[in-house]
Amino acid sequence: MSTFDGASVRKMDYRQTQIAAMEPEYKVPASWAEGPVQNRFRKVTDKCCLIIFLIFFVFLLATGIYAFIKADPKGIRKVYDSSSNVCGEGAAVDYPLLYLQTFTAPYVSVCVKSCPSFDYNAIKYGSTANGSLNAFEFNAQYAGLSHTKLVDMTEVEAFGFNADWVNGYFTKSQWDAYLASFNVDCLTNNQVSSCKQSGKFHIYDSYPVLNTFCEPLSPKAGLLFNRVESKLDNGNIGDMVFALPIFGYTALLALGISLIFLIVVTCCPWLITWLIFIGTGALLITAGGVIIASMAYTGPLNDSLNPLRVKYLQFFIAYKVPLIIFGVVLIFAGLMVFILMCKHRKSISAAIPLIKIASRTTLKNPLLILLSVFILALQFLVLFLELLTIIKIYALGTEVRDVTDGSPFVTYEDSPFQKFLLVVHAFGLYWLIVVLNNFNDFVCSAIAVNFYWFSKIENIRVFCHTLGHSIGTIAMSIFILPTLVIKICFGWLDFLTSSDSPNCFQRAIRGVLCPCCWLYENFVDVISESAFAVVYMGSENFWPANKRFYYLSEKYYDLSSTISFAGILFQGVGKALIVIGSAAFGYTLYKRDIQYQQNIDNIALLVFVCGLIGFAVGSLFVNLFSTTYDSMVACFLVEQNIQDMTGRAITNCPPEVKQVLDDLRAEKNSNYHPLV
């Protein structure tokens, strides 16, 4: 026990009084000195939650099957021309693509057999004798800068001759002659009697998107098309569907980074640990500086390599204040990393061997890594199936379309029952992914417990213990994430008002917020994912295990907080690096492909999702490390409590782990100054 944690040294403060009240019920049973509870003494934990989870899962399955049988979501992809012809069906069966002429209501459009595609050498030379030149090649090699002449651009300007962009490669007469000779194979309708170039019909270079509509390739037409594109491709959902290849590559990159992260940490932990801390702080400060510096950037509508840079500029203009705030937060976070690194350098140095042990233990367990990859694959499968089910539920209603303005889009009527199902399945998606993720963490935690106590239980039996006895507890752990959010939002207030020697201001604030502080300390602060080790040790339910771990961590607060802080800081920095790398990689892929630039409008959402994928996928191996680390800390607290309660010496702790814990305890005691 550390000097600080010895209650006999001084008058008991609030924390120690609380510990004394919890001790009779939550002190560790002496039988735990033999290691985790054997299989014959295990029981199914949190049976009530298990029953609720199974009933909920059956309900999700039944309503999902109902939606798949009843719903017809094909209408989501239907597009209508301005005379109500469905492109690709009925009279327009040979004309599957929508070709817009106006981009605001009332819409004018036709169905076409294929999207008109220009050859820019044919415009210049009247033939392709000099080779073909498509829009992407022309834009990269010859195009100039484009500028709008009107604040509210019209179709006449958007589809007209763009001298700035053409950059002298061909003349207006050559452009007009080419358009006059161009033939568009379309289905004429009440609004469009001819698909020849005229003042009533505009021919523009385009390419098919989602096998549904033709998107303009010239910069001004592309900019005008943004007005309606979000509706044609279902807004942000369409953006994310088009970005699926980016997300796939990002997931692979994040997985590789996390594996390399663990391998490198195992091989040279001292150097890499400090490089990671310094690099993360520098990256955060740099990212914040770049965002703030971008506020001062202005430029033309497009350049030859990125004809839709306007999206980037418009985003920065529209979200100027939030982005400045975000940039300042990043800079502040980077500075905090450096401050924490300097302030806790001794604790970090002392904990580095334990970091190495945790990473080495993870890498030496191929079954655990395979399980994690399998769980990850299941999570993606659940995500895909549930998203498909949600689309089916949305399509249960009747199709609705506004024919008065020639709208090419359809929506669906929704009933209270549909809304209820959508909410239930959205929550179900979250719960299923949480259960899968925490199942993996629980198995990892159980294996770490067995490693600490030198148990001879095979990993496959640990898996069976988890699946057969603790699924209810894992389902109950759905409360972990909400409580973490509450801790982030309000934990600082409890921290600031809690002190060994509170001043009058702290006492006043705590007096006013007494009910809130009581609720926070008794129902929020006690919940921790680190309690999985305690659940497995004694085959306990979720709530008692969390209370027991809370008692242990508070009783040995100074020592446990020092150990935990080093692990939390390390895994947080590792995850931050993976998230930053994933977001940057996704944005780089977006910038390298003009089709992504033209079809993905919400750049911020793209970067956010890439970062989220990096966090979920790339944190796979980092989570294994952090769970192993936390479980060893929990085992140490259990061991320490047994020694204090019974005086019984325990020798199961691995020597290298014990050495790290002793070093941390000595480092903490060296800084202790008794209260006067």
XYZ file of C-alpha atoms in Angstrom:
676
model
C 0.000 0.000 0.000
C 1.267 3.499 -0.773
C 1.913 6.040 1.978
C -1.023 8.108 0.768
C -3.468 5.219 0.906
C -2.728 4.417 4.526
C -5.795 5.753 6.309
C -4.060 5.599 9.689
C -1.546 8.276 8.686
C -4.062 11.087 9.012
C -7.686 11.907 9.582
C -9.963 10.107 7.168
C -11.223 12.270 4.312
C -14.480 11.835 2.352
C -13.030 9.241 0.012
C -11.669 7.087 2.795
C -14.949 7.337 4.708
C -16.760 6.123 1.594
C -14.283 3.233 1.255
C -14.799 2.232 4.883
C -18.565 2.058 4.288
C -18.102 -0.130 1.185
C -15.436 -2.414 2.624
C -17.585 -4.973 4.509
C -19.577 -5.790 1.351
C -17.017 -5.337 -1.412
C -13.663 -6.414 0.013
C -12.152 -9.256 -1.985
C -12.992 -12.780 -0.730
C -9.956 -14.685 0.511
C -10.851 -17.585 -1.812
C -9.814 -15.433 -4.780
C -6.205 -15.943 -3.712
C -6.416 -19.265 -5.549
C -7.142 -17.466 -8.824
C -10.311 -17.181 -10.902
C -13.387 -19.193 -9.923
C -13.242 -22.689 -11.401
C -15.755 -23.810 -13.987
C -17.804 -25.971 -11.617
C -18.474 -22.950 -9.404
C -19.347 -20.540 -12.221
C -22.882 -19.318 -12.809
C -24.711 -17.439 -15.542
C -24.294 -13.770 -14.668
C -26.922 -11.064 -15.197
C -29.658 -13.502 -16.219
C -32.344 -10.792 -16.434
C -30.317 -8.772 -18.916
C -29.580 -11.921 -20.921
C -33.307 -12.693 -21.190
C -34.073 -9.100 -22.274
C -31.269 -9.193 -24.832
C -32.462 -12.504 -26.311
C -36.080 -11.265 -26.540
C -34.866 -8.037 -28.151
C -32.698 -9.976 -30.629
C -35.636 -12.210 -31.621
C -37.783 -9.075 -32.118
C -35.090 -7.532 -34.349
C -34.906 -10.741 -36.364
C -38.693 -11.033 -36.748
C -39.259 -7.398 -37.763
C -36.266 -7.564 -40.108
C -37.735 -10.603 -41.888
C -41.104 -8.812 -42.060
C -39.502 -5.752 -43.661
C -37.586 -7.872 -46.185
C -40.802 -9.644 -47.222
C -43.089 -6.600 -47.364
C -40.866 -3.718 -48.481
C -39.846 -2.780 -52.008
C -36.962 -0.335 -51.709
C -36.361 -0.211 -55.474
C -38.162 3.130 -55.514
C -35.264 4.678 -53.630
C -33.176 4.324 -56.792
C -35.926 5.335 -59.230
C -35.523 8.589 -61.107
C -38.286 10.244 -63.127
C -37.935 12.591 -66.053
C -40.015 15.765 -66.069
C -42.917 13.914 -67.771
C -43.043 11.178 -65.106
C -41.288 8.500 -67.139
C -39.226 6.186 -64.928
C -35.774 5.982 -66.509
C -35.037 2.327 -67.272
C -38.662 1.169 -66.959
C -41.770 1.108 -69.141
C -41.534 3.415 -72.153
C -38.019 4.407 -71.032
C -36.750 0.849 -70.571
C -33.904 1.496 -73.057
C -33.074 4.862 -71.486
C -31.811 4.136 -67.940
C -30.038 7.442 -67.166
C -31.471 10.824 -66.191
C -30.118 13.879 -68.053
C -31.051 17.137 -66.321
C -31.575 20.449 -68.095
C -32.490 22.578 -65.097
C -31.211 22.211 -61.559
C -33.967 23.995 -59.649
C -37.734 23.478 -59.687
C -39.559 23.254 -61.993
C -37.160 20.602 -63.274
C -36.721 19.763 -66.955
C -35.077 16.436 -67.725
C -35.044 13.515 -70.140
C -34.059 9.870 -69.989
C -31.032 9.006 -72.142
C -29.496 5.765 -73.359
C -25.971 6.820 -72.367
C -24.366 9.931 -70.945
C -22.944 12.323 -73.584
C -19.156 12.140 -73.489
C -16.985 14.722 -75.277
C -13.703 14.215 -77.102
C -11.796 17.491 -76.730
C -9.413 16.710 -79.583
C -12.435 16.265 -81.862
C -13.559 19.764 -80.824
C -10.141 21.233 -81.662
C -9.238 19.279 -84.805
C -12.652 18.202 -86.082
C -11.563 14.553 -85.826
C -9.704 12.128 -83.583
C -6.702 11.866 -85.881
C -4.563 13.285 -83.093
C -5.929 10.797 -80.570
C -8.833 10.996 -78.169
C -8.795 13.394 -75.222
C -11.432 12.975 -72.504
C -12.425 15.512 -69.864
C -10.125 14.178 -67.151
C -7.089 14.298 -69.451
C -8.016 17.717 -70.781
C -8.521 19.078 -67.300
C -5.127 17.815 -66.116
C -3.120 18.878 -69.182
C -4.681 21.965 -70.763
C -7.504 23.494 -68.692
C -7.122 26.937 -67.139
C -8.699 28.576 -64.105
C -12.463 29.089 -64.152
C -14.303 32.055 -62.642
C -18.032 32.650 -62.256
C -19.435 35.895 -63.659
C -22.725 35.863 -61.760
C -23.414 35.443 -58.062
C -26.368 33.154 -58.859
C -25.155 31.147 -61.828
C -27.713 30.039 -64.425
C -27.800 27.134 -66.862
C -26.943 29.489 -69.747
C -23.603 30.407 -68.150
C -22.925 26.913 -66.784
C -23.324 25.164 -70.162
C -21.954 27.954 -72.330
C -18.451 28.367 -73.725
C -16.034 28.825 -70.806
C -13.068 30.765 -72.234
C -11.122 30.781 -68.952
C -11.373 27.030 -68.581
C -10.754 26.226 -72.286
C -7.516 28.222 -71.955
C -7.193 28.795 -75.715
C -7.163 25.090 -76.590
C -10.104 25.575 -78.961
C -12.345 28.475 -80.004
C -16.018 29.246 -79.393
C -16.862 28.539 -83.042
C -15.219 25.115 -82.805
C -17.175 24.464 -79.572
C -20.510 25.511 -81.171
C -19.852 23.414 -84.271
C -19.087 20.345 -82.176
C -22.282 20.710 -80.112
C -24.399 21.252 -83.225
C -23.185 17.960 -84.669
C -23.460 15.997 -81.420
C -26.312 13.491 -81.196
C -27.903 12.550 -77.847
C -29.994 9.373 -77.892
C -32.898 10.306 -75.579
C -36.591 9.697 -74.974
C -38.353 12.959 -75.829
C -41.227 14.059 -73.612
C -43.702 16.893 -73.076
C -40.989 19.351 -72.016
C -38.225 18.278 -74.399
C -39.269 17.779 -78.014
C -35.732 17.466 -79.405
C -32.374 16.472 -77.954
C -30.349 18.590 -80.380
C -28.322 21.541 -79.103
C -30.504 24.662 -78.957
C -31.571 27.444 -76.646
C -34.059 24.999 -75.094
C -31.770 21.976 -74.792
C -28.180 22.005 -73.514
C -25.681 19.282 -74.343
C -22.912 18.947 -71.777
C -20.056 16.535 -71.136
C -20.989 14.035 -68.427
C -20.515 10.551 -67.041
C -22.879 8.054 -65.348
C -23.062 7.946 -61.547
C -24.612 5.050 -59.601
C -26.049 3.889 -62.952
C -28.810 6.414 -62.375
C -27.993 9.905 -63.670
C -25.469 11.857 -65.714
C -23.163 14.218 -63.852
C -21.554 17.212 -65.623
C -17.773 17.272 -65.997
C -17.098 20.948 -66.704
C -16.447 23.010 -63.555
C -19.345 25.480 -63.817
C -21.901 22.826 -64.731
C -20.566 20.656 -61.923
C -20.952 23.518 -59.476
C -24.535 24.111 -60.605
C -25.276 20.404 -60.360
C -24.448 20.526 -56.637
C -27.828 22.138 -56.055
C -29.651 18.938 -56.864
C -26.988 16.251 -56.492
C -27.593 15.675 -52.789
C -31.187 14.716 -53.571
C -30.306 12.504 -56.520
C -27.781 10.466 -54.577
C -29.627 10.673 -51.242
C -27.434 13.390 -49.729
C -24.940 12.253 -47.129
C -25.996 8.632 -47.570
C -25.135 8.852 -51.250
C -21.787 10.434 -50.427
C -20.956 7.598 -48.073
C -22.056 4.935 -50.578
C -19.796 6.449 -53.235
C -16.937 6.611 -50.707
C -17.106 2.899 -49.828
C -13.805 2.111 -51.620
C -12.113 4.864 -49.599
C -13.494 3.372 -46.382
C -12.295 -0.107 -47.352
C -8.734 1.058 -48.002
C -8.798 3.127 -44.822
C -9.867 0.099 -42.759
C -6.996 -1.976 -44.147
C -4.528 0.813 -43.445
C -5.785 1.283 -39.874
C -5.578 -2.456 -39.217
C -2.009 -2.519 -40.471
C -0.997 0.553 -38.450
C -2.371 -0.929 -35.220
C -0.531 -4.225 -35.749
C 2.730 -2.426 -36.559
C 2.114 -0.246 -33.502
C 2.041 -3.273 -31.175
C 5.002 -4.988 -32.822
C 7.202 -1.878 -32.650
C 6.198 -1.175 -29.040
C 7.150 -4.727 -28.097
C 10.542 -4.480 -29.796
C 11.675 -1.039 -28.597
C 9.170 0.355 -26.080
C 11.290 3.123 -24.571
C 12.115 4.997 -27.753
C 8.753 4.417 -29.434
C 6.744 5.448 -26.372
C 8.346 8.864 -26.217
C 8.282 9.303 -29.994
C 4.552 8.519 -29.976
C 3.861 11.104 -27.280
C 5.929 13.787 -29.001
C 4.540 12.935 -32.438
C 0.908 13.048 -31.283
C 1.347 16.428 -29.627
C 3.094 17.812 -32.693
C 0.431 16.423 -35.049
C -2.429 17.918 -33.038
C -0.775 21.331 -32.919
C 0.054 21.185 -36.636
C -3.489 20.131 -37.599
C -4.981 22.972 -35.546
C -2.547 25.445 -37.097
C -3.376 24.296 -40.638
C -7.127 24.661 -40.025
C -6.736 28.180 -38.659
C -4.317 29.147 -41.457
C -6.820 27.884 -44.048
C -9.236 30.570 -42.943
C -7.011 33.166 -44.615
C -6.800 31.255 -47.908
C -8.669 32.493 -50.969
C -8.447 31.298 -54.532
C -10.182 30.840 -57.885
C -13.163 28.634 -58.443
C -10.979 25.764 -59.616
C -7.524 24.869 -60.838
C -6.374 22.468 -63.520
C -5.887 19.583 -61.111
C -8.975 20.048 -58.944
C -11.957 21.539 -60.793
C -14.199 21.339 -57.727
C -11.958 22.953 -55.147
C -14.916 25.258 -54.599
C -16.414 22.571 -52.338
C -13.405 22.823 -50.089
C -13.523 26.622 -50.038
C -17.288 26.753 -49.515
C -17.004 24.371 -46.578
C -14.427 26.565 -44.849
C -16.546 29.668 -45.453
C -19.780 28.045 -44.237
C -18.240 26.614 -41.058
C -15.654 29.262 -40.302
C -16.414 29.759 -36.600
C -16.747 26.032 -35.677
C -13.552 25.238 -37.582
C -11.607 27.985 -35.821
C -12.861 26.644 -32.483
C -11.922 23.107 -33.537
C -8.452 24.272 -34.583
C -7.923 25.976 -31.225
C -9.095 22.812 -29.417
C -6.593 20.717 -31.397
C -3.756 23.080 -30.519
C -4.813 23.035 -26.867
C -5.001 19.211 -26.932
C -1.501 19.027 -28.392
C -0.150 21.306 -25.688
C -1.912 19.193 -23.042
C -0.176 16.069 -24.393
C 3.201 17.773 -23.922
C 2.250 19.046 -20.450
C 1.034 15.618 -19.301
C 4.087 13.964 -20.823
C 6.424 16.267 -18.897
C 4.441 16.184 -15.650
C 4.126 12.385 -15.536
C 7.388 11.447 -17.235
C 8.559 9.375 -14.242
C 5.294 7.426 -14.036
C 5.326 6.834 -17.787
C 8.925 5.639 -17.661
C 8.133 3.284 -14.770
C 5.078 1.903 -16.591
C 6.829 1.257 -19.917
C 7.855 -2.328 -18.962
C 4.222 -3.123 -18.152
C 3.240 -1.636 -21.517
C 5.739 -4.000 -23.145
C 4.393 -6.966 -21.173
C 0.811 -6.185 -22.221
C 1.708 -5.793 -25.903
C 3.892 -8.925 -25.866
C 1.162 -10.964 -24.183
C -1.282 -9.832 -26.860
C 1.000 -10.670 -29.782
C 1.879 -14.093 -28.326
C -1.784 -15.132 -28.424
C -2.731 -15.831 -32.076
C -6.110 -17.261 -31.048
C -7.009 -13.934 -29.445
C -5.950 -12.001 -32.549
C -7.959 -14.324 -34.809
C -10.969 -13.936 -32.518
C -10.644 -10.159 -32.727
C -10.501 -10.215 -36.526
C -13.517 -12.552 -36.588
C -15.461 -10.263 -34.249
C -14.571 -7.304 -36.456
C -15.889 -9.142 -39.521
C -19.104 -9.944 -37.627
C -19.501 -6.284 -36.699
C -19.267 -5.255 -40.352
C -21.767 -7.980 -41.284
C -24.197 -6.801 -38.591
C -23.720 -3.204 -39.750
C -24.474 -4.125 -43.372
C -27.540 -6.241 -42.539
C -29.012 -3.707 -40.133
C -28.495 -0.794 -42.528
C -30.179 -2.833 -45.264
C -33.033 -3.618 -42.856
C -33.420 0.067 -41.972
C -33.677 0.904 -45.695
C -36.310 -1.820 -46.081
C -38.303 -0.437 -43.136
C -38.109 3.059 -44.648
C -39.500 1.650 -47.910
C -42.511 0.014 -46.207
C -44.558 3.161 -46.857
C -46.187 4.386 -50.057
C -44.062 6.205 -52.637
C -44.673 9.944 -52.796
C -43.546 12.244 -55.633
C -44.297 15.888 -56.397
C -45.288 15.821 -60.084
C -46.135 19.523 -60.279
C -42.497 20.620 -60.460
C -41.202 17.619 -62.422
C -39.275 16.343 -59.423
C -37.029 13.380 -60.291
C -37.011 12.076 -56.687
C -39.387 9.977 -54.618
C -39.910 9.775 -50.878
C -41.970 7.428 -48.715
C -44.832 8.018 -46.354
C -43.956 6.951 -42.835
C -46.282 5.733 -40.114
C -45.758 5.760 -36.333
C -45.098 2.012 -36.564
C -42.327 2.580 -39.124
C -40.753 5.282 -36.966
C -40.870 2.914 -33.992
C -39.168 0.152 -35.985
C -36.509 2.541 -37.270
C -35.674 3.652 -33.729
C -35.627 0.068 -32.445
C -33.332 -1.153 -35.219
C -31.018 1.842 -34.892
C -30.703 1.063 -31.184
C -30.401 -2.649 -31.962
C -27.530 -1.980 -34.346
C -25.712 -0.104 -31.602
C -26.400 -2.796 -28.987
C -25.312 -5.692 -31.211
C -22.046 -3.988 -32.133
C -21.408 -3.155 -28.464
C -22.052 -6.768 -27.455
C -19.650 -8.086 -30.102
C -16.977 -5.566 -29.174
C -17.301 -6.203 -25.438
C -17.383 -9.963 -25.972
C -13.942 -9.659 -27.540
C -12.753 -7.429 -24.679
C -14.156 -9.838 -22.092
C -12.326 -12.826 -23.587
C -9.121 -10.784 -23.705
C -9.618 -9.711 -20.092
C -10.254 -13.310 -18.983
C -7.087 -14.530 -20.726
C -5.086 -11.753 -19.034
C -6.500 -12.770 -15.633
C -5.422 -16.358 -16.229
C -1.963 -15.173 -17.283
C -1.604 -13.116 -14.078
C -2.676 -15.949 -11.769
C -0.834 -18.688 -13.671
C -4.095 -20.537 -14.284
C -3.923 -23.610 -16.488
C -7.208 -22.927 -18.269
C -6.956 -23.220 -22.061
C -7.996 -20.254 -24.158
C -10.762 -22.217 -25.854
C -12.282 -22.937 -22.418
C -12.019 -19.245 -21.558
C -13.989 -18.556 -24.735
C -16.622 -21.104 -23.665
C -16.765 -19.611 -20.155
C -17.449 -16.219 -21.677
C -20.040 -17.458 -24.160
C -21.774 -19.778 -21.713
C -21.748 -17.760 -18.512
C -21.148 -14.062 -19.124
C -23.161 -13.039 -22.200
C -25.736 -11.386 -19.936
C -23.018 -9.267 -18.332
C -21.598 -8.393 -21.739
C -25.067 -7.274 -22.868
C -25.373 -5.278 -19.647
C -22.181 -3.437 -20.562
C -24.208 -1.313 -22.955
C -24.130 1.202 -20.094
C -20.349 1.639 -20.380
C -20.379 4.060 -23.333
C -23.168 6.340 -22.013
C -21.449 6.546 -18.635
C -18.161 7.349 -20.357
C -19.857 10.234 -22.167
C -21.305 11.491 -18.880
C -17.885 11.233 -17.240
C -16.324 13.285 -20.027
C -19.063 15.925 -19.802
C -19.447 16.182 -16.029
C -16.589 14.265 -14.417
C -14.403 17.366 -14.351
C -16.951 19.080 -12.067
C -16.813 16.221 -9.564
C -13.021 16.246 -9.808
C -12.752 19.988 -9.144
C -15.063 19.858 -6.128
C -13.385 16.786 -4.597
C -10.284 17.432 -2.554
C -8.395 16.149 0.479
C -8.587 19.667 1.883
C -11.520 21.447 0.159
C -11.672 25.235 0.305
C -14.846 27.189 1.001
C -15.635 27.552 -2.704
C -15.380 23.792 -3.287
C -17.533 23.071 -0.226
C -20.152 25.567 -1.422
C -20.318 24.131 -4.937
C -20.496 20.580 -3.595
C -23.224 21.601 -1.163
C -25.348 23.045 -3.969
C -24.713 20.062 -6.249
C -24.882 17.454 -3.493
C -27.710 15.353 -5.068
C -25.992 15.435 -8.482
C -22.621 14.511 -6.989
C -24.218 11.674 -5.030
C -25.888 10.283 -8.175
C -22.674 10.654 -10.154
C -20.497 8.905 -7.558
C -22.941 6.072 -6.866
C -24.341 5.311 -10.325
C -21.929 6.721 -12.927
C -18.414 6.848 -11.548
C -18.621 3.224 -10.388
C -19.065 1.835 -13.922
C -15.860 0.862 -15.692
C -14.885 -1.525 -18.479
C -11.945 -2.578 -16.290
C -14.471 -4.431 -14.110
C -14.564 -7.258 -16.691
C -11.571 -8.793 -14.919
C -13.477 -8.789 -11.612
C -16.559 -10.297 -13.282
C -14.448 -13.179 -14.554
C -12.473 -13.575 -11.305
C -15.500 -14.213 -9.131
C -18.254 -14.939 -11.679
C -20.070 -11.837 -10.434
C -22.866 -9.772 -11.942
C -22.131 -6.492 -13.715
C -23.184 -4.124 -10.946
C -21.494 -5.829 -7.942
C -18.309 -6.294 -9.983
C -18.243 -2.598 -10.878
C -18.834 -1.629 -7.247
C -16.046 -3.956 -6.126
C -13.612 -2.561 -8.690
C -14.615 0.971 -7.705
C -13.918 0.124 -4.065
C -10.495 -1.293 -4.967
C -9.501 1.608 -7.217
C -10.600 4.162 -4.598
C -8.979 2.327 -1.706
C -5.652 2.281 -3.528
C -6.372 5.473 -5.421
C -2.921 6.992 -5.685
C -1.244 3.808 -6.807
C -4.026 2.575 -9.097
C -4.548 6.008 -10.652
C -0.820 6.304 -11.405
C -0.750 2.883 -13.092
C -4.025 3.410 -14.935
C -3.081 6.894 -16.071
C 0.048 5.642 -17.825
C -1.957 2.968 -19.670
C -4.834 5.304 -20.537
C -2.464 7.974 -21.806
C -0.523 5.479 -23.891
C -3.537 3.821 -25.491
C -5.199 7.220 -26.017
C -2.146 8.522 -27.835
C -1.929 5.331 -29.918
C -5.583 5.569 -30.942
C -5.227 9.282 -31.689
C -2.349 8.560 -34.060
C -4.360 5.866 -35.844
C -7.398 8.158 -36.147
C -5.314 11.058 -37.487
C -3.523 8.777 -39.951
C -6.800 7.214 -41.147
C -8.513 10.577 -41.624
C -5.508 11.968 -43.524
C -5.313 8.848 -45.708
C -9.016 9.019 -46.581
C -8.748 12.708 -47.496
C -5.670 11.963 -49.637
C -7.601 9.323 -51.607
C -10.423 11.831 -52.089
C -8.018 14.466 -53.423
C -6.302 12.046 -55.833
C -9.450 11.041 -57.726
C -11.578 13.582 -59.570
C -14.619 11.281 -59.458
C -14.562 11.359 -55.665
C -14.244 15.146 -55.756
C -17.242 15.491 -58.046
C -19.501 13.013 -56.266
C -18.718 13.533 -52.583
C -19.942 16.899 -51.328
C -19.669 16.522 -47.552
C -15.899 16.433 -47.132
C -16.148 16.863 -43.359
C -18.365 13.778 -43.057
C -15.952 11.800 -45.244
C -12.972 12.721 -43.050
C -14.986 12.046 -39.874
C -16.083 8.578 -41.041
C -12.505 7.718 -42.080
C -11.348 8.729 -38.607
C -14.178 6.714 -37.041
C -13.229 3.649 -39.086
C -9.626 4.149 -38.018
C -10.768 4.259 -34.398
C -12.985 1.162 -34.681
C -10.771 -0.983 -36.881
C -7.312 0.340 -36.083
C -7.987 0.223 -32.366
C -8.505 -3.533 -32.625
C -5.015 -4.493 -31.470
C -4.648 -1.389 -29.304
C -7.823 -2.488 -27.486
C -6.320 -5.905 -26.894
C -3.290 -4.240 -25.371
C -5.313 -1.832 -23.224
C -7.672 -4.562 -21.990
C -4.696 -6.751 -21.047
C -3.056 -3.816 -19.276
C -6.221 -2.859 -17.340
C -6.898 -6.468 -16.367
C -3.408 -6.850 -14.903
C -3.937 -3.676 -12.883
C -7.273 -5.053 -11.617
C -5.605 -8.342 -10.639
C -2.926 -6.435 -8.773
C -5.576 -4.509 -6.807
C -7.334 -7.774 -5.974
C -4.061 -9.261 -4.775
C -3.225 -6.182 -2.718
C -6.635 -6.228 -1.051
C -6.349 -9.905 -0.142
C -2.965 -9.253 1.443
C -4.324 -6.310 3.452
C -7.440 -8.175 4.596
C -5.874 -11.552 5.427
C -2.136 -10.947 5.653
C -1.715 -13.844 3.271
C 1.292 -13.558 0.952
C 0.487 -14.218 -2.686
C 3.188 -15.158 -5.162
C 1.142 -15.581 -8.329
C 1.901 -12.134 -9.681
C 4.365 -12.372 -12.613
C 7.776 -11.058 -11.424
C 8.090 -8.495 -14.220
C 4.617 -7.129 -13.440
C 5.411 -6.969 -9.718
C 8.618 -5.053 -10.431
C 6.760 -2.417 -12.436
C 4.118 -2.009 -9.733
C 6.772 -1.715 -7.026
C 8.617 0.957 -9.056
C 5.421 2.944 -9.540
C 4.578 2.689 -5.838
C 8.068 3.847 -4.860
C 7.901 6.748 -7.304
C 4.533 7.830 -5.889
C 5.645 7.558 -2.258
C 8.732 9.666 -2.970
C 6.452 12.584 -3.862
C 4.159 12.215 -0.831
C 3.888 15.069 1.646
C 1.653 14.453 4.722
C -1.133 16.934 5.388
C -0.460 19.246 8.322
